[in-house]
């Protein structure tokens, strides 16, 4: 396996990953094990966990306590947030989005996995691939998560583990192939998060498995921050005009590079107005830059005094997307109030928020049977479907399959400000081998 898809060594990269899985599949223990085995927790935290484990009559530390304290606090509220955890090995640094497993919090899986380059999906070896496994896999496929690891946990608790692991792997491979993943992008690993088998240390109890440990795989898996190359995409977050004695004429456009790169001298296009100009320089708090890439927050100084506002997007002219006012999109509905045709909502794309009307509900995706129901009457909580949307002000968006950052949006309740749906521009279902179900 090569170390990098883009020619860089893994040590130079940050891997963004997320966890997903059903309740009680050992996700907390696995995350605790990753933190413990990479020495990413403080000694006093380990001491506290050890004492609490002894008090419970356990002979070994219950590593789930490293993360469950925070989760218990989060579950007291109405909203269950995604917890971000940071750990590192000598080979690579990691940001892990730890998402809750309850089915009613599928929206948090969407949030946590939306920026992930890899997701660890857990199953309990005693239960195998269940309804929630299929739901999570479908959501991850729609989100375009490039790499997937199936951690078959509690492998020490089943009889004939070699056969159990082979059967679960075969069923999961059939599912992921139907969902559009290439075989080389999906890896299955038998683990015992409780005992640490095949997490950081290769287990002697799984002779049937000769692949990498989970951490070895995380260290070596090829990742690319931008798997689909597009030119500059720079949503303008803020217009900086100090109008001070020191900076009387300063006009800069602050934001984060969403895709591509930008350098002084580059010709750029301001959308949706279509004005052309040139980048004069790139300012940061630490001085000027010769080049800024995706993920870098900068202030662009343009050569001409052009009209640029928050919500505009500065792009490269070579592959500039056309501003769109009406489009098809795939959405994951996150509200208990159903979505029906004609709904008037707010759409937030990048730094632009505009009024939107939902037109037709084209189809609803049944993630259990991999079928599509045409023309549903509504989309309910956690439903995934394809809809048509019309916006009051055009948005500068790429198809989600081309760029995840500029192809995603949120639908928001104009009355309360709550997020109602996560949306993907285009037909994200096109990669899935769908059958057609009869309308209800």
XYZ file of C-alpha atoms in Angstrom:
440
model
C 0.000 0.000 0.000
C 1.406 3.372 -0.947
C 1.748 5.926 1.807
C 0.001 8.754 0.056
C -2.276 9.399 -2.833
C -0.797 12.816 -3.351
C 2.900 12.120 -3.041
C 3.292 13.290 0.563
C 4.307 11.084 3.453
C 1.623 10.337 6.047
C 3.682 12.154 8.683
C 3.046 15.409 6.864
C -0.693 14.885 6.965
C -3.568 15.242 9.347
C -6.209 12.528 9.090
C -9.759 13.576 9.883
C -11.798 10.568 10.946
C -15.109 9.809 12.588
C -16.682 6.913 14.428
C -20.128 5.530 13.779
C -22.075 2.535 14.953
C -25.038 1.347 16.945
C -25.610 1.729 20.669
C -23.656 -0.693 22.922
C -21.312 -1.850 20.179
C -18.281 -0.707 22.200
C -17.627 2.588 20.451
C -16.775 4.418 23.679
C -14.347 1.674 24.649
C -12.706 1.769 21.211
C -12.279 5.554 21.303
C -10.929 5.290 24.861
C -8.556 2.559 23.703
C -7.271 4.710 20.832
C -6.626 7.604 23.228
C -5.018 5.309 25.820
C -2.787 3.361 23.427
C -1.519 6.542 21.741
C -0.782 8.093 25.168
C -3.187 10.929 24.429
C -4.710 11.132 27.914
C -3.253 12.593 31.089
C -1.983 10.394 33.913
C -4.578 11.726 36.353
C -7.348 10.784 33.902
C -6.006 7.228 33.749
C -5.789 7.128 37.562
C -9.389 8.305 37.876
C -10.602 5.694 35.378
C -8.613 2.965 37.154
C -10.102 3.898 40.540
C -13.639 4.017 39.124
C -13.110 0.625 37.453
C -11.883 -0.932 40.708
C -14.922 0.491 42.500
C -17.094 -1.299 39.953
C -15.297 -4.575 40.624
C -13.417 -4.641 37.314
C -9.929 -6.153 37.027
C -8.875 -3.890 34.122
C -9.518 -0.187 33.479
C -12.822 0.501 31.737
C -11.523 2.790 28.981
C -15.039 3.793 27.937
C -15.046 6.002 31.034
C -12.488 8.244 29.309
C -15.212 9.418 26.945
C -18.524 8.461 28.571
C -18.293 11.160 31.228
C -18.550 13.817 28.564
C -21.180 11.873 26.644
C -23.363 11.482 29.746
C -23.256 15.235 30.237
C -24.137 15.857 26.601
C -27.088 13.467 26.746
C -28.744 15.494 29.496
C -29.522 18.184 26.937
C -31.887 18.154 24.008
C -29.111 18.239 21.423
C -26.404 15.599 21.295
C -23.291 17.249 19.901
C -20.364 15.651 18.177
C -17.283 15.468 20.422
C -13.942 16.088 18.720
C -10.881 14.323 20.117
C -7.263 14.748 19.164
C -4.490 12.176 19.256
C -1.247 11.471 17.442
C 1.336 8.801 16.709
C 4.888 9.363 15.451
C 3.557 8.838 11.918
C 0.440 11.024 11.819
C -1.908 13.354 13.705
C -5.624 12.673 14.006
C -8.851 14.595 14.617
C -11.642 12.183 15.573
C -15.322 13.131 15.502
C -17.040 10.901 18.063
C -20.729 10.640 17.135
C -23.588 9.154 19.196
C -25.041 5.817 18.133
C -28.768 6.334 18.772
C -30.877 6.246 15.619
C -32.566 9.547 16.502
C -29.148 11.231 16.337
C -28.354 10.187 12.769
C -28.055 13.918 12.078
C -24.954 13.984 14.274
C -23.391 11.210 12.240
C -23.989 13.441 9.210
C -22.306 16.357 10.993
C -19.326 14.364 12.236
C -18.688 12.509 8.984
C -19.218 15.457 6.620
C -15.532 16.430 6.738
C -14.086 12.992 7.504
C -11.551 11.358 5.208
C -12.140 8.003 6.916
C -14.869 6.587 9.142
C -14.560 3.685 11.577
C -17.908 1.886 11.553
C -18.316 -0.530 14.451
C -20.395 -3.681 14.610
C -20.781 -6.091 17.503
C -19.477 -9.478 16.331
C -22.382 -11.149 18.131
C -24.975 -9.144 16.168
C -23.283 -8.580 12.808
C -24.569 -6.112 10.211
C -27.820 -4.679 11.619
C -30.329 -2.037 10.538
C -28.307 0.828 12.020
C -25.140 -0.450 10.314
C -26.856 -0.273 6.940
C -28.279 3.175 7.720
C -24.877 4.538 8.724
C -23.157 2.988 5.701
C -25.736 4.571 3.394
C -25.311 8.002 4.988
C -21.514 7.726 4.762
C -21.748 6.736 1.094
C -23.953 9.733 0.297
C -21.520 12.014 2.134
C -18.731 10.757 -0.100
C -16.522 9.506 2.744
C -13.466 8.219 0.829
C -12.272 5.451 3.179
C -14.153 3.076 5.464
C -13.038 0.702 8.216
C -15.405 -1.911 9.590
C -14.242 -2.684 13.126
C -15.781 -6.043 14.066
C -15.694 -5.543 17.823
C -16.084 -8.048 20.675
C -14.620 -10.724 18.418
C -13.414 -12.466 21.598
C -17.011 -13.142 22.655
C -18.119 -15.350 19.744
C -17.618 -19.007 18.990
C -15.749 -19.743 15.765
C -14.550 -16.116 15.370
C -12.837 -16.819 12.041
C -16.128 -17.839 10.431
C -18.053 -14.992 12.093
C -15.516 -12.451 10.855
C -15.564 -13.916 7.324
C -19.381 -13.874 7.177
C -19.704 -10.298 8.492
C -16.958 -9.100 6.112
C -18.647 -10.731 3.120
C -22.041 -9.205 3.946
C -20.496 -5.783 4.531
C -18.491 -5.936 1.300
C -21.643 -6.715 -0.643
C -23.336 -3.692 0.965
C -20.465 -1.251 0.375
C -20.055 -2.366 -3.243
C -23.745 -1.620 -3.839
C -23.248 1.769 -2.187
C -20.479 2.671 -4.636
C -17.243 2.054 -2.712
C -14.276 0.426 -4.432
C -12.996 -2.712 -2.700
C -9.616 -1.140 -1.911
C -11.287 1.697 0.018
C -12.975 -0.619 2.561
C -11.074 -2.597 5.209
C -12.454 -4.990 7.841
C -10.509 -5.557 11.085
C -11.458 -7.930 13.939
C -10.899 -6.165 17.258
C -11.542 -6.373 20.958
C -11.575 -2.783 22.162
C -11.811 -4.011 25.756
C -8.591 -6.047 25.599
C -6.844 -4.014 22.878
C -6.705 -6.833 20.317
C -5.712 -5.478 16.871
C -6.213 -1.846 17.942
C -2.608 -0.812 18.583
C -1.175 -4.280 19.195
C -1.487 -7.235 16.850
C -3.483 -9.974 18.550
C -2.294 -13.565 18.967
C -5.927 -14.655 19.310
C -6.840 -13.862 15.668
C -4.526 -16.098 13.591
C -7.072 -16.021 10.760
C -6.395 -12.291 10.274
C -3.097 -11.168 8.763
C -3.901 -7.511 8.018
C -2.828 -4.344 9.852
C -3.908 -3.260 13.308
C -6.386 -0.394 13.390
C -3.711 2.168 14.237
C -1.321 0.783 11.598
C -4.069 1.223 9.024
C -4.871 4.747 10.224
C -1.181 5.644 9.969
C -0.707 4.329 6.449
C -4.024 4.759 4.635
C -3.622 7.138 1.659
C -5.572 10.337 2.137
C -5.983 13.395 -0.005
C -7.461 16.616 1.331
C -8.903 17.307 -2.135
C -9.513 14.039 -3.973
C -11.262 15.904 -6.809
C -9.138 18.796 -7.998
C -10.923 22.057 -8.718
C -9.671 25.605 -9.001
C -9.954 28.313 -6.371
C -13.151 28.532 -4.343
C -13.041 31.343 -1.756
C -16.359 32.277 -0.060
C -16.051 35.810 1.313
C -16.775 35.804 5.045
C -16.068 39.433 5.860
C -15.030 42.673 4.146
C -12.252 44.398 6.113
C -12.205 48.208 5.832
C -10.483 49.768 8.877
C -10.695 53.391 7.581
C -8.019 54.387 10.113
C -5.204 56.900 9.758
C -2.800 53.987 9.394
C -4.968 52.117 6.866
C -7.194 54.722 5.210
C -7.724 52.838 1.926
C -7.324 49.204 3.023
C -9.953 46.874 1.600
C -9.486 43.148 2.167
C -11.731 40.129 1.752
C -11.432 37.612 4.577
C -12.440 33.969 4.460
C -11.222 30.407 4.240
C -10.016 28.796 1.030
C -12.623 26.081 0.371
C -10.819 24.493 -2.581
C -7.822 25.008 -4.852
C -4.998 27.455 -4.260
C -4.458 31.175 -4.714
C -1.305 33.250 -5.251
C -0.566 36.926 -5.884
C -0.901 37.644 -9.593
C -3.664 35.095 -10.155
C -6.611 36.235 -12.247
C -9.874 35.620 -10.390
C -13.596 35.931 -10.964
C -16.022 37.370 -8.405
C -19.354 35.533 -8.422
C -22.251 35.959 -8.835
C -21.429 39.385 -10.409
C -18.910 37.938 -12.883
C -16.328 40.718 -12.328
C -12.735 39.832 -13.248
C -9.713 41.111 -11.367
C -6.307 40.012 -10.067
C -5.063 39.054 -6.607
C -2.550 41.674 -5.473
C -1.455 40.007 -2.241
C -2.505 37.572 0.486
C -2.529 38.866 4.070
C -2.559 36.867 7.309
C -1.985 37.754 10.953
C 1.554 36.407 10.520
C 2.390 38.346 7.379
C 1.949 37.921 3.641
C 1.765 34.548 1.889
C 3.089 33.466 -1.494
C 0.367 30.830 -1.810
C -2.696 29.729 0.192
C -4.371 26.332 -0.151
C -7.595 24.689 0.949
C -8.342 25.132 4.641
C -6.193 28.252 5.069
C -7.900 31.370 6.456
C -6.574 34.491 4.732
C -7.444 37.993 3.565
C -7.234 38.639 -0.177
C -6.276 42.070 -1.475
C -7.494 42.591 -5.043
C -5.825 44.790 -7.650
C -9.028 46.610 -8.616
C -11.634 48.394 -6.539
C -14.479 46.011 -7.313
C -17.802 45.438 -5.571
C -17.414 42.373 -3.334
C -19.702 41.533 -0.403
C -20.057 38.850 2.222
C -21.600 35.805 0.569
C -19.828 36.361 -2.750
C -17.344 33.732 -3.937
C -13.965 34.417 -5.515
C -13.059 31.645 -7.972
C -10.574 30.760 -10.691
C -11.926 31.692 -14.158
C -10.726 28.412 -15.701
C -13.372 26.208 -14.074
C -15.738 28.720 -12.515
C -19.096 27.188 -11.588
C -22.148 28.939 -12.979
C -24.316 30.498 -10.242
C -27.472 28.409 -9.890
C -30.949 29.460 -8.842
C -32.719 26.118 -9.186
C -31.209 22.676 -8.725
C -31.714 19.092 -7.602
C -30.184 18.040 -4.297
C -29.949 15.051 -2.004
C -30.926 15.815 1.592
C -30.904 14.037 4.928
C -33.971 15.338 6.776
C -33.096 16.086 10.409
C -36.345 17.405 11.847
C -39.319 15.702 13.490
C -41.583 17.961 11.441
C -41.898 16.343 7.981
C -40.704 18.043 4.789
C -43.431 18.554 2.200
C -43.407 20.122 -1.277
C -43.713 23.907 -1.233
C -41.906 24.384 2.089
C -40.375 27.858 2.434
C -37.034 27.650 4.215
C -33.654 29.324 4.456
C -30.687 27.808 2.624
C -27.169 28.402 3.947
C -24.386 27.696 1.465
C -20.872 28.735 2.437
C -21.158 32.301 3.676
C -24.416 33.065 1.841
C -27.884 32.587 3.346
C -30.898 33.008 1.099
C -34.598 32.178 1.005
C -35.511 28.891 -0.640
C -38.599 26.977 -1.738
C -38.658 23.202 -1.942
C -40.296 22.121 -5.197
C -40.907 18.452 -5.818
C -39.851 15.518 -3.675
C -38.303 13.416 -6.437
C -37.616 10.209 -4.499
C -37.043 8.802 -1.040
C -34.092 6.485 -0.442
C -34.716 3.247 1.487
C -31.262 2.576 2.919
C -32.242 -0.872 4.216
C -33.335 -2.304 0.864
C -31.333 0.036 -1.407
C -34.455 1.087 -3.257
C -35.933 4.455 -4.224
C -39.586 5.341 -3.728
C -40.610 7.896 -6.381
C -42.635 10.984 -5.504
C -43.077 10.495 -1.742
C -45.625 12.716 -0.007
C -43.076 13.782 2.612
C -39.642 13.150 4.085
C -39.673 12.181 7.770
C -36.956 12.377 10.448
C -33.715 10.706 9.235
C -35.142 10.120 5.738
C -32.801 10.608 2.797
C -34.277 11.857 -0.442
C -33.758 13.791 -3.634
C -35.613 17.097 -3.960
C -35.707 20.163 -6.179
C -34.853 23.551 -4.655
C -35.303 27.127 -5.887
C -33.383 29.952 -4.180
C -34.054 33.694 -4.122
C -30.383 34.552 -4.699
C -28.139 32.348 -6.873
C -25.489 30.287 -5.083
C -22.022 29.477 -6.399
C -21.913 25.730 -5.911
C -20.158 22.717 -7.360
C -21.776 19.322 -7.594
C -21.096 17.557 -4.282
C -19.345 14.731 -6.141
C -16.840 17.302 -7.439
C -16.202 19.145 -4.173
C -17.644 18.349 -0.740
C -17.086 21.857 0.659
C -18.747 23.864 -2.098
C -21.372 21.216 -2.852
C -22.951 21.081 0.604
C -25.572 23.284 2.237
C -28.014 23.453 5.154
C -31.754 23.999 5.151
C -32.829 26.110 8.121
C -36.150 26.889 9.778
C -36.737 30.614 9.121
C -38.817 30.921 12.307
C -36.594 29.260 14.896
C -33.217 29.062 13.177
C -32.958 25.292 13.666
C -31.135 23.183 11.113
C -33.698 21.061 9.273
C -31.599 19.237 6.686
C -28.087 18.624 5.460
C -28.041 18.930 1.691
C -25.769 17.860 -1.144
C -25.956 19.603 -4.525
C -26.673 17.098 -7.308
C -27.732 13.461 -7.272
C -25.607 11.836 -4.576
C -27.707 8.695 -4.996
C -26.373 8.158 -8.503
C -23.423 6.077 -7.237
C -25.764 3.685 -5.429
C -27.168 0.629 -7.206
C -30.853 1.321 -6.574
C -33.918 -0.698 -7.268
C -37.320 0.978 -7.468
C -40.001 0.424 -4.864
C -43.705 0.860 -5.413
C -45.037 4.175 -4.040
C -46.789 3.785 -0.704
